[in-house]
mmCIF file of C-alpha atoms and ligand atoms in Angstrom:
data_model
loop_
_atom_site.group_PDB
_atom_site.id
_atom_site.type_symbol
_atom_site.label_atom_id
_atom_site.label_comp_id
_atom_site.label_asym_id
_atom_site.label_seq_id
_atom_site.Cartn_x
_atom_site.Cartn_y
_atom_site.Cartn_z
ATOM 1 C CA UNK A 1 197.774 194.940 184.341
ATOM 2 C CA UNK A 2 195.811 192.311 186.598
ATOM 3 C CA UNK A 3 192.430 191.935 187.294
ATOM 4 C CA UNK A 4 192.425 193.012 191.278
ATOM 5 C CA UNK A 5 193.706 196.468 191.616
ATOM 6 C CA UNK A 6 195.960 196.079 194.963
ATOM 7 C CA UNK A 7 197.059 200.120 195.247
ATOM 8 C CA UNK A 8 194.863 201.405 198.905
ATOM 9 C CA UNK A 9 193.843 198.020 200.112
ATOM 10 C CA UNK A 10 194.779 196.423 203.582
ATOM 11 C CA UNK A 11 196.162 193.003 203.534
ATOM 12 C CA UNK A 12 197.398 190.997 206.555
ATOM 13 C CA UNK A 13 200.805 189.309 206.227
ATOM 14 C CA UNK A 14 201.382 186.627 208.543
ATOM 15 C CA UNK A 15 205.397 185.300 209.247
ATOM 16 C CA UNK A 16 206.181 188.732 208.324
ATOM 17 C CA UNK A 17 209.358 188.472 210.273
ATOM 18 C CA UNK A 18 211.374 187.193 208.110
ATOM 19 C CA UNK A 19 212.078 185.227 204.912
ATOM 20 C CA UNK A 20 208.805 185.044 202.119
ATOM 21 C CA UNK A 21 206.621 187.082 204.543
ATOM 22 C CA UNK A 22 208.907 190.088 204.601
ATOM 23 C CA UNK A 23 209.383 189.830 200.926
ATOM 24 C CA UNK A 24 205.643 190.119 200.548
ATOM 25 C CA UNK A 25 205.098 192.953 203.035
ATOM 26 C CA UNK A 26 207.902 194.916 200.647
ATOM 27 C CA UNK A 27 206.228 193.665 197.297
ATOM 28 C CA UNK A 28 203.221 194.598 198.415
ATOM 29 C CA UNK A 29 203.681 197.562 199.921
ATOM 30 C CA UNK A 30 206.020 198.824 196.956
ATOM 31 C CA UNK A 31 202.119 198.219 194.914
ATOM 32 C CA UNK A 32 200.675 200.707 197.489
ATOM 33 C CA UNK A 33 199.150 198.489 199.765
ATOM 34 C CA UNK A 34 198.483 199.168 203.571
ATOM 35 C CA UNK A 35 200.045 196.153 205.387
ATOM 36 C CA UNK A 36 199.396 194.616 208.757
ATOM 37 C CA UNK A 37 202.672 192.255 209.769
ATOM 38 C CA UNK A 38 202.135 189.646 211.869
ATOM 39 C CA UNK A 39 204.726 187.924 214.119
ATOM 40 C CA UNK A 40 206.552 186.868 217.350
ATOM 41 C CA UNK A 41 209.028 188.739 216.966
ATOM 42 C CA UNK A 42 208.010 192.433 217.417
ATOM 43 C CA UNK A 43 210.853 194.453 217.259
ATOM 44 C CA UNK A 44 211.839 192.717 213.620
ATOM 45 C CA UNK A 45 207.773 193.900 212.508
ATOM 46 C CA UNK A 46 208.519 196.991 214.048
ATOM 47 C CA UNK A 47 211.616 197.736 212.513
ATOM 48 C CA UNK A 48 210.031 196.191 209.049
ATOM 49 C CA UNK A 49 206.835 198.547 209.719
ATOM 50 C CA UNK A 50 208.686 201.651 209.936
ATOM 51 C CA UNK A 51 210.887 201.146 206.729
ATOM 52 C CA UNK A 52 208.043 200.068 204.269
ATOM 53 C CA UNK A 53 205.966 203.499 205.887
ATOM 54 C CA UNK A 54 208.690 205.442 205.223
ATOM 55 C CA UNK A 55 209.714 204.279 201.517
ATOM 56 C CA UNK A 56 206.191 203.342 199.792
ATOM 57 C CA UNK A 57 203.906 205.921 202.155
ATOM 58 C CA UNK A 58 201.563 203.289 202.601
ATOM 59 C CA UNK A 59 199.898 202.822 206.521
ATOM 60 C CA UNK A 60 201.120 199.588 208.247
ATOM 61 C CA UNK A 61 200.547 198.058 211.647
ATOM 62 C CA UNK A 62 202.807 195.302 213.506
ATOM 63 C CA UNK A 63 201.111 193.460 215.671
ATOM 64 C CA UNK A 64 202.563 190.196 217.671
ATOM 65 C CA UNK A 65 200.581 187.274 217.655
ATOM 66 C CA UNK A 66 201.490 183.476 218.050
ATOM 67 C CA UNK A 67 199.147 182.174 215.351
ATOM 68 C CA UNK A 68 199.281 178.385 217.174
ATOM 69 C CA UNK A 69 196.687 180.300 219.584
ATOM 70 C CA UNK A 70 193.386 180.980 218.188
ATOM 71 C CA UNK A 71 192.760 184.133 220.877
ATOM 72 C CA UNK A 72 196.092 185.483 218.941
ATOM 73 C CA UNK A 73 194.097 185.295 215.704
ATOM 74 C CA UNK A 74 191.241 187.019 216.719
ATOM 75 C CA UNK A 75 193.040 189.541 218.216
ATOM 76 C CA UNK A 76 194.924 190.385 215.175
ATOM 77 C CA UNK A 77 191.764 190.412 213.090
ATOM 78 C CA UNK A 78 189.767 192.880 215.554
ATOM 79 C CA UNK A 79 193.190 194.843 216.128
ATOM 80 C CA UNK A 80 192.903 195.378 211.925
ATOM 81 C CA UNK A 81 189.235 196.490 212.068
ATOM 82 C CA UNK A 82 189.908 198.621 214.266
ATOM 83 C CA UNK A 83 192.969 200.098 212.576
ATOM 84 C CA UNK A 84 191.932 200.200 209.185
ATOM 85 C CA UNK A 85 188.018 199.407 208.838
ATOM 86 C CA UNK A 86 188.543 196.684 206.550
ATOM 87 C CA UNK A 87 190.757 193.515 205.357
ATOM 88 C CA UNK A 88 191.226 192.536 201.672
ATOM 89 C CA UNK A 89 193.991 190.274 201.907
ATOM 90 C CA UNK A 90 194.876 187.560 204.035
ATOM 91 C CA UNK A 91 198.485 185.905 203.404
ATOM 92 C CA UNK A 92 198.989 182.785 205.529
ATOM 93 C CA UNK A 93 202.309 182.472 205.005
ATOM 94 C CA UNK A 94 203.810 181.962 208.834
ATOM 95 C CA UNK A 95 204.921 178.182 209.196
ATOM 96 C CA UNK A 96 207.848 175.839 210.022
ATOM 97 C CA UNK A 97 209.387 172.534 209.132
ATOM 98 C CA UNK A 98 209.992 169.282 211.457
ATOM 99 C CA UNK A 99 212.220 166.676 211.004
ATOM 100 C CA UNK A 100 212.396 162.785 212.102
ATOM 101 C CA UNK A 101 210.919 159.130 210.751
ATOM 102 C CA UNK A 102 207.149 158.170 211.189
ATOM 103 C CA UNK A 103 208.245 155.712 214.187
ATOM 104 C CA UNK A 104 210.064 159.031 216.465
ATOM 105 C CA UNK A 105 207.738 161.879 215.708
ATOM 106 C CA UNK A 106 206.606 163.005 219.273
ATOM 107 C CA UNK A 107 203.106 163.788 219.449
ATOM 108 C CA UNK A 108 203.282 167.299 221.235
ATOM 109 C CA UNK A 109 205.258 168.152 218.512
ATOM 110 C CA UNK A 110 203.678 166.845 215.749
ATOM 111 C CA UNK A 111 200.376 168.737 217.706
ATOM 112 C CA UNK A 112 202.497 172.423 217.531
ATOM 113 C CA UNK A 113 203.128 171.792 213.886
ATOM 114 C CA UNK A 114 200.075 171.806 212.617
ATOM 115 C CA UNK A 115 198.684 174.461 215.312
ATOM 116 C CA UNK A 116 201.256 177.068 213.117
ATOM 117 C CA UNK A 117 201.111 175.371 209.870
ATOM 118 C CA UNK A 118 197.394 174.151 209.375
ATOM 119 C CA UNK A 119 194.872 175.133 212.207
ATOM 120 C CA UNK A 120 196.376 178.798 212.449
ATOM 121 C CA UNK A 121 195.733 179.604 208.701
ATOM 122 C CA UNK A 122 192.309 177.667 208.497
ATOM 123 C CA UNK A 123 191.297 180.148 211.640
ATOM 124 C CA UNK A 124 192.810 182.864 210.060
ATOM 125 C CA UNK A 125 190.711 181.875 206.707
ATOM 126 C CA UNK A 126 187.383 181.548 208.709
ATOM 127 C CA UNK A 127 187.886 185.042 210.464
ATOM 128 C CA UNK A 128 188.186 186.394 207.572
ATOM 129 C CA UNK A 129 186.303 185.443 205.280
ATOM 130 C CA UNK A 130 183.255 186.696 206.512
ATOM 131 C CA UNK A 131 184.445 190.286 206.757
ATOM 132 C CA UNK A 132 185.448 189.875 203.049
ATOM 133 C CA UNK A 133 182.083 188.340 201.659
ATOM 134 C CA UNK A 134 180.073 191.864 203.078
ATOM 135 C CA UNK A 135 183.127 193.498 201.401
ATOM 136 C CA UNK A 136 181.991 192.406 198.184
ATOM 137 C CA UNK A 137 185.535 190.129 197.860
ATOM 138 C CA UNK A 138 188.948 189.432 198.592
ATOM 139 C CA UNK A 139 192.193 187.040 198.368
ATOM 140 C CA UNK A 140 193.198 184.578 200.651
ATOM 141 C CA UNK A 141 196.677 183.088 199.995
ATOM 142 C CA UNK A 142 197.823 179.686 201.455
ATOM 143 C CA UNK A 143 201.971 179.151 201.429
ATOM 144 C CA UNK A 144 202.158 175.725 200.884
ATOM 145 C CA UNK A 145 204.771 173.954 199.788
ATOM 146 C CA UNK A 146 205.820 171.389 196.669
ATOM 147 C CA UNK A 147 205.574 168.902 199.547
ATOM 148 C CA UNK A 148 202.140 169.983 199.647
ATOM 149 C CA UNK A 149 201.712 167.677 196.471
ATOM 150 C CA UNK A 150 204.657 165.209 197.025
ATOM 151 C CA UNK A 151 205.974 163.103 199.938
ATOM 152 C CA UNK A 152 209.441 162.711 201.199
ATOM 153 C CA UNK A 153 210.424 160.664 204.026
ATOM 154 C CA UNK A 154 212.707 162.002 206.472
ATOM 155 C CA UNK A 155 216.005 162.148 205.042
ATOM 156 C CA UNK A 156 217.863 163.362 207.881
ATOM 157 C CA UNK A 157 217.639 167.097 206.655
ATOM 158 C CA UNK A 158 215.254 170.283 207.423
ATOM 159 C CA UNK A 159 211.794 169.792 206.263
ATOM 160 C CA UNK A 160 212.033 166.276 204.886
ATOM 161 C CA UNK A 161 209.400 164.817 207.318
ATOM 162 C CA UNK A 162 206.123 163.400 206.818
ATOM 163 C CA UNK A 163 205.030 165.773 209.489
ATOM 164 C CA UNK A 164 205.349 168.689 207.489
ATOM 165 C CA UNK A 165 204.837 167.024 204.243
ATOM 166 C CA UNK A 166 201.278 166.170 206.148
ATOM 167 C CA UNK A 167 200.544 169.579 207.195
ATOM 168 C CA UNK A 168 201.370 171.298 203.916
ATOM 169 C CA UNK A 169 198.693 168.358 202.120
ATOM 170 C CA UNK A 170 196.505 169.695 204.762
ATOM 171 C CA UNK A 171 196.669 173.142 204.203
ATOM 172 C CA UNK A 172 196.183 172.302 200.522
ATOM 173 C CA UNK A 173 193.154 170.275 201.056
ATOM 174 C CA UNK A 174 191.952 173.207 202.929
ATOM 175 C CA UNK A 175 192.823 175.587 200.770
ATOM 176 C CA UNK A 176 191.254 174.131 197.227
ATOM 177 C CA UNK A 177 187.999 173.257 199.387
ATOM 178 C CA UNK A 178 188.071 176.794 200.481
ATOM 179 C CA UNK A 179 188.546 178.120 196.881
ATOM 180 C CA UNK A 180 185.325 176.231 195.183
ATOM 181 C CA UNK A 181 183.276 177.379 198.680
ATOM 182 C CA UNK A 182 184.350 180.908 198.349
ATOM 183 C CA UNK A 183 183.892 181.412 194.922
ATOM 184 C CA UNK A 184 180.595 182.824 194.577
ATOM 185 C CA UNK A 185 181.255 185.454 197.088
ATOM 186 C CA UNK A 186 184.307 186.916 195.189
ATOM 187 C CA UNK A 187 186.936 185.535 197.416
ATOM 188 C CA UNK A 188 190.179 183.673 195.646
ATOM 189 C CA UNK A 189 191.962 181.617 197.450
ATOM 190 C CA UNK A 190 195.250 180.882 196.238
ATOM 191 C CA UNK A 191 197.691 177.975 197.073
ATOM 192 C CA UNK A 192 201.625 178.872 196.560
ATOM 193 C CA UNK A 193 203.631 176.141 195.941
ATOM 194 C CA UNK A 194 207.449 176.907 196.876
ATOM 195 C CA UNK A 195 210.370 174.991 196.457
ATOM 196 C CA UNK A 196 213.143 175.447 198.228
ATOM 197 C CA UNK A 197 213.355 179.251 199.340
ATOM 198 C CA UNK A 198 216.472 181.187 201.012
ATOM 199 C CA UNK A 199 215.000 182.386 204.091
ATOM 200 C CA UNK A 200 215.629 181.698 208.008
ATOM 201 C CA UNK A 201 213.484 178.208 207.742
ATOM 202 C CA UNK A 202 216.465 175.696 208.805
ATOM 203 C CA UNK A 203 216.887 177.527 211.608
ATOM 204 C CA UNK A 204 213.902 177.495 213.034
ATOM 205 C CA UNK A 205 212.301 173.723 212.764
ATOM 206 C CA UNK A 206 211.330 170.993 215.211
ATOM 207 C CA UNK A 207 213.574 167.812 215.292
ATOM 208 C CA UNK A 208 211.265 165.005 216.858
ATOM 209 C CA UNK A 209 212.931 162.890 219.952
ATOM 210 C CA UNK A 210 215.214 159.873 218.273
ATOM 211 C CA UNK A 211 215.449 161.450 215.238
ATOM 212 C CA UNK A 212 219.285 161.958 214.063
ATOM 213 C CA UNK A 213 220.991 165.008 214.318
ATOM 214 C CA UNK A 214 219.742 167.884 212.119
ATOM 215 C CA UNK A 215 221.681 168.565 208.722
ATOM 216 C CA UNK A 216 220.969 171.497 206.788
ATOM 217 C CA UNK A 217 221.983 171.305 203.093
ATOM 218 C CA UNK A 218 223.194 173.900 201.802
ATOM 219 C CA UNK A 219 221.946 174.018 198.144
ATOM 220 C CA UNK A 220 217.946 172.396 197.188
ATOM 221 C CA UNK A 221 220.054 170.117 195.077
ATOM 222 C CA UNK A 222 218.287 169.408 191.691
ATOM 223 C CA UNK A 223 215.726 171.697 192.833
ATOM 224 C CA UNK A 224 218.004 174.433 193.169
ATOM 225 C CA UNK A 225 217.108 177.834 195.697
ATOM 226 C CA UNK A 226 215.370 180.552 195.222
ATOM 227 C CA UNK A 227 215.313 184.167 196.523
ATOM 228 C CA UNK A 228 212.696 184.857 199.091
ATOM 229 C CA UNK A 229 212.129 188.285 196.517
ATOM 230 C CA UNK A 230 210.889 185.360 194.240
ATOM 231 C CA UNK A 231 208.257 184.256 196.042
ATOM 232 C CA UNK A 232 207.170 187.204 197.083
ATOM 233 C CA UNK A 233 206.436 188.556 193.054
ATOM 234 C CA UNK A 234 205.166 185.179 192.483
ATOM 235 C CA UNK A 235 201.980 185.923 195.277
ATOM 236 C CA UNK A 236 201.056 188.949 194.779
ATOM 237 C CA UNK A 237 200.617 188.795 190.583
ATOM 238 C CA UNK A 238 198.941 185.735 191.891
ATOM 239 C CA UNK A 239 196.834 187.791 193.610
ATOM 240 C CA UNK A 240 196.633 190.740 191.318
ATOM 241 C CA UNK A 241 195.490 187.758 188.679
ATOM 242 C CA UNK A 242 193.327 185.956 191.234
ATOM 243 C CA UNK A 243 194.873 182.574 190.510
ATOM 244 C CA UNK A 244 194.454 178.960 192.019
ATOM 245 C CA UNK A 245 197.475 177.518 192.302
ATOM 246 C CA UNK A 246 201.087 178.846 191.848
ATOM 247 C CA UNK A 247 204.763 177.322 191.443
ATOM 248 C CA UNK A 248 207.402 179.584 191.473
ATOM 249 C CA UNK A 249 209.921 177.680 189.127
ATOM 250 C CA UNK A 250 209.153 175.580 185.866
ATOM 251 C CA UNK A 251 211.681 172.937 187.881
ATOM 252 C CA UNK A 252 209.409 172.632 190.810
ATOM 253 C CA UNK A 253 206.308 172.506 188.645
ATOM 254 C CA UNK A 254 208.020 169.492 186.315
ATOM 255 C CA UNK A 255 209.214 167.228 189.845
ATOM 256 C CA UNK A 256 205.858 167.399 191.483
ATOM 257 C CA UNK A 257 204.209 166.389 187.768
ATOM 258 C CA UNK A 258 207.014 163.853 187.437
ATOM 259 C CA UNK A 259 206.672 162.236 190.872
ATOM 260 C CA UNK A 260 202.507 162.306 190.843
ATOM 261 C CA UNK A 261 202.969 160.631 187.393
ATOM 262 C CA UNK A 262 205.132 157.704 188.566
ATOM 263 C CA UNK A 263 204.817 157.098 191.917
ATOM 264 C CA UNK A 264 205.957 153.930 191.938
ATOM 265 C CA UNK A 265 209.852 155.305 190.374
ATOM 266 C CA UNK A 266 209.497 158.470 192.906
ATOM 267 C CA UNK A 267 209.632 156.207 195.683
ATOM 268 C CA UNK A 268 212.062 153.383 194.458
ATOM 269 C CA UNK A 269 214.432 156.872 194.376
ATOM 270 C CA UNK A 270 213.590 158.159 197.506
ATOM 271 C CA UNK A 271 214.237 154.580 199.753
ATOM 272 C CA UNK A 272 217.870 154.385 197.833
ATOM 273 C CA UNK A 273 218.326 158.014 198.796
ATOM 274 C CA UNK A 274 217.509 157.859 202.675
ATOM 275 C CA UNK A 275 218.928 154.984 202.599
ATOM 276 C CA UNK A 276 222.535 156.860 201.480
ATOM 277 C CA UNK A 277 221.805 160.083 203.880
ATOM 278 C CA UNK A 278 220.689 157.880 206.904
ATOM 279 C CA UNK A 279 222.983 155.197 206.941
ATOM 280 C CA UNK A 280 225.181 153.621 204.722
ATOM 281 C CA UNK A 281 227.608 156.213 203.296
ATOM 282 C CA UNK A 282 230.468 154.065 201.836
ATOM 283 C CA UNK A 283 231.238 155.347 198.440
ATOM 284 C CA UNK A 284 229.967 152.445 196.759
ATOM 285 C CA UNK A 285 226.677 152.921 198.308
ATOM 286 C CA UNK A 286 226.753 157.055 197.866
ATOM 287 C CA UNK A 287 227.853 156.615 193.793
ATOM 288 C CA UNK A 288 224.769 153.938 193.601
ATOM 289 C CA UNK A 289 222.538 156.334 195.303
ATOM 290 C CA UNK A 290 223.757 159.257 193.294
ATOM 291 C CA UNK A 291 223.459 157.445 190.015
ATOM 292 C CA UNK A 292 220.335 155.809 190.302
ATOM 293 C CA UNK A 293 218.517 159.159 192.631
ATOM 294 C CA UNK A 294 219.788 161.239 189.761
ATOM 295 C CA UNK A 295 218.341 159.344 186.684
ATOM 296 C CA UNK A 296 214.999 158.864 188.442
ATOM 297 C CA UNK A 297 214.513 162.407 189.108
ATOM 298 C CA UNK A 298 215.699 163.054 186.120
ATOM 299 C CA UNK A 299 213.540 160.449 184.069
ATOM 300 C CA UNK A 300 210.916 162.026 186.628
ATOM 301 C CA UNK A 301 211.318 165.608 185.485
ATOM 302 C CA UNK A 302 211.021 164.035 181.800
ATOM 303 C CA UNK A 303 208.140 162.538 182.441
ATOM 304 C CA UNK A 304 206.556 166.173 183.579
ATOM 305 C CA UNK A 305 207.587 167.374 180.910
ATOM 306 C CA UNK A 306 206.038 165.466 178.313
ATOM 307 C CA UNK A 307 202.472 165.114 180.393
ATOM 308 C CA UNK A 308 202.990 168.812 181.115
ATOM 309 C CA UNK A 309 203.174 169.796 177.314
ATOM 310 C CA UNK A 310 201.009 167.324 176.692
ATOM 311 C CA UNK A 311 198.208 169.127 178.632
ATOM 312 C CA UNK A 312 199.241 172.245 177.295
ATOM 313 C CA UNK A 313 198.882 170.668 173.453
ATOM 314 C CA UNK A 314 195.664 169.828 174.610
ATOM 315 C CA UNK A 315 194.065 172.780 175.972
ATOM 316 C CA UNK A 316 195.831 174.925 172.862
ATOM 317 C CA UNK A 317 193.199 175.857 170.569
ATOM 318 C CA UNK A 318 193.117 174.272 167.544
HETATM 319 P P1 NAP B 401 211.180 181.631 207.921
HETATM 320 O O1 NAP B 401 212.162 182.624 207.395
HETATM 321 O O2 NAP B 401 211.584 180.750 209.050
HETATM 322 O O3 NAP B 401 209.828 182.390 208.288
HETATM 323 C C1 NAP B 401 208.813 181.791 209.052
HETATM 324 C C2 NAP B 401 207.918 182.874 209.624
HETATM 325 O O4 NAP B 401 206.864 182.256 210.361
HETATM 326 C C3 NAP B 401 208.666 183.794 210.568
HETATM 327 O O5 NAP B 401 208.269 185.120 210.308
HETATM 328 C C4 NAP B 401 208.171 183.363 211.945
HETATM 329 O O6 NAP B 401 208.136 184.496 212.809
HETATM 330 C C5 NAP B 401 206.751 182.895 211.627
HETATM 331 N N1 NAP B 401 206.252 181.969 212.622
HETATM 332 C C6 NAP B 401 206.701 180.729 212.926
HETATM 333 N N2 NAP B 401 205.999 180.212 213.947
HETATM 334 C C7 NAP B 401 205.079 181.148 214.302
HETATM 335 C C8 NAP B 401 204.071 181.216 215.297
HETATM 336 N N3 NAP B 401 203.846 180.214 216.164
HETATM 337 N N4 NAP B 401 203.313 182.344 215.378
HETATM 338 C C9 NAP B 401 203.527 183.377 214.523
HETATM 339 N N5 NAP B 401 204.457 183.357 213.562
HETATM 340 C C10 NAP B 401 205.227 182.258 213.463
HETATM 341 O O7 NAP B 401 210.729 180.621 206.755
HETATM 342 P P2 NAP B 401 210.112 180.863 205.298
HETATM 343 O O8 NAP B 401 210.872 179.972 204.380
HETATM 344 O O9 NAP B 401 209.994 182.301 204.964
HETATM 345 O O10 NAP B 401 208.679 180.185 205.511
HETATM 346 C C11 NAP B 401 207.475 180.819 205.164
HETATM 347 C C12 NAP B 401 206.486 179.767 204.652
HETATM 348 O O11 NAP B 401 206.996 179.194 203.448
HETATM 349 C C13 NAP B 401 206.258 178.593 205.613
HETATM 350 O O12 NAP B 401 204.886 178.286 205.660
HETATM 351 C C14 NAP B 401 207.039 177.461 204.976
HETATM 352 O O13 NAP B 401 206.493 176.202 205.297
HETATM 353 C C15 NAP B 401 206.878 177.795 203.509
HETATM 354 N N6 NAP B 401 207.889 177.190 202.623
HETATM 355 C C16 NAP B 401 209.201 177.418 202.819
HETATM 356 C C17 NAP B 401 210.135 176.823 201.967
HETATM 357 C C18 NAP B 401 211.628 177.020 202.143
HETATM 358 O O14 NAP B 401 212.407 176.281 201.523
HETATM 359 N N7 NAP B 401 212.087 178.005 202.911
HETATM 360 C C19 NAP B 401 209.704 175.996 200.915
HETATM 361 C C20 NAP B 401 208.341 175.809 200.738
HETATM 362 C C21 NAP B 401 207.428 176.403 201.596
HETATM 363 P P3 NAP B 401 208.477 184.526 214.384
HETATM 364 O O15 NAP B 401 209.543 183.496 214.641
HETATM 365 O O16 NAP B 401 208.923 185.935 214.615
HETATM 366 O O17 NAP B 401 207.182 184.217 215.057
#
């Protein structure tokens, strides 16, 4: 059993729509906790609200909020207090991806991405972290992202921009700042670190002006996919255990280790693999990309393995 007992306490769930925030609305409320659902889309909180009141017995509360809009975000925190006297949890999950190069990103959008992605949870955070501190305490999750530790350039597919790959090191920054200021008045904060997640995220992304034509691939390659169910277990025993930082596969864990520990490789990999997806796809060029992208993120997954039992060797005791 964890160290935070989650069974009767109210936790706000933002992007609760669809994808990882439904999946922790049901994971949490299936633990007994009351859950406030947070959206645009009201009739899919609604319907979401209903179900988990009906199956777990637990209180819950949709509200609609567009969380680029700080009035939204004190709204939904007052509309809480008022509906449930309290707040123990904040999950900042509610976010969305953006593709095109460095040279095309358009600045308004660029601007709405990290309204959603970094200023709406850090407003979120500073709302409530107040209430929790004269609570005596509480957990504050960040959904990051592996590209919250790692960069990609845009490689012509969903999420592979340095726009989002900006806003998710943002929200990270943020987030382990938070954590060491927090600390001494009981309140975790906890950075999740997907990979890539089934959910309704390639549907719903920003392609900059001049960038090319969307593609959305339909596996995470090495990385592989994940269930949004995943995720959602993978918060809230990070929650239950008051953690720092979570992956949710040993795969994502070993890249991000892997790419931080040779930079110079990841990138030599990542300029022959946009250079296949974005432009030259004779076969010659797609085997050499495919050869040589494969054995450096494989030799880069080696490499986080070693330093990663390495550093587990090393904080064994003896
Ligand atoms: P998703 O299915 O598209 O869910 C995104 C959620 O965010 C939806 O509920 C959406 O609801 C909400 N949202 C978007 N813009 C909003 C706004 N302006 N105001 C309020 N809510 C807004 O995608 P997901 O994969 O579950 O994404 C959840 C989080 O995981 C994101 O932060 C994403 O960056 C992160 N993540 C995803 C992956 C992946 O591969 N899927 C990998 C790593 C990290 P409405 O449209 O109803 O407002």
């Amino acid at each position: 059993m964890g160290r935070r007992q989650l069974a009767g306490s109210v936790a706000i769930v933002t992007g609760a729509s669809s994808g990882i925030g439904a999946a922790t609305a049901v994971v949490l409320a299936a633990h007994g906790v009351h859950v406030v659902l947070v959206a645009r889309r009201l009739d899919r909180l609604q319907a979401l609200a209903g179900d988990l009141a009906a199956r777990y017995g637990v209180r819950t509360l949709a509200v609609p909020a567009d969380l680029s809009r700080r009035v939204d975000i004190d709204r939904l925190v007052a509309e809480t207090l008022r509906a449930f006297g309290r707040i123990d949890i904040l999950v900042n999950n509610a976010g969305l991806g953006m593709q095109g190069d460095v040279a095309n990103l358009a600045e308004h959008q660029v601007r709405y991405l990290f309204d959603v992605n970094v200023y709406g949870p850090l407003l979120a955070m500073q709302a409530v972290a107040p209430i929790m501190a004269r609570q005596g305490g509480g957990a504050i999750v960040n959904v990051s992202s592996i590209l919250g530790k790692v960069v990609v350039p845009s490689l012509g597919m969903v999420g592979s921009s340095a726009a989002y790959t900006a806003s998710k090191f943002a929200l990270d920054a943020f987030s382990a700042a938070a954590r060491m200021e927090l600390a001494s008045q009981k309140i975790d904060v906890i950075t999740v670190l997907p990979g890539v997640t089934r959910s309704e995220f390639n549907d719903a992304f920003l392609v900059s002006n001049g960038g090319r034509p969307r593609t959305v691939p339909k596996s995470g390659g090495l990385l592989g996919v994940v269930p949004p169910e995943r995720v959602a277990q993978r918060i809230v025993r990070a929650i239950e255990r008051g953690e720092r930082e979570v992956y949710v596969t040993a795969k994502d864990r070993l890249i991000v280790m892997g790419a931080t520990a040779m930079p110079g490789l990841w990138e030599w990999a990542l300029v022959r693999l946009r250079a296949w997806r974005m432009a030259d796809r004779s076969r010659l060029a797609r085997a050499t990309a495919l050869v040589t992208g494969a054995s450096a993120a494989l030799l880069a997954v080696a490499v986080g393995f070693v330093v990663g039992s390495r550093r587990r060797r090393a904080s064994d005791p003896e």
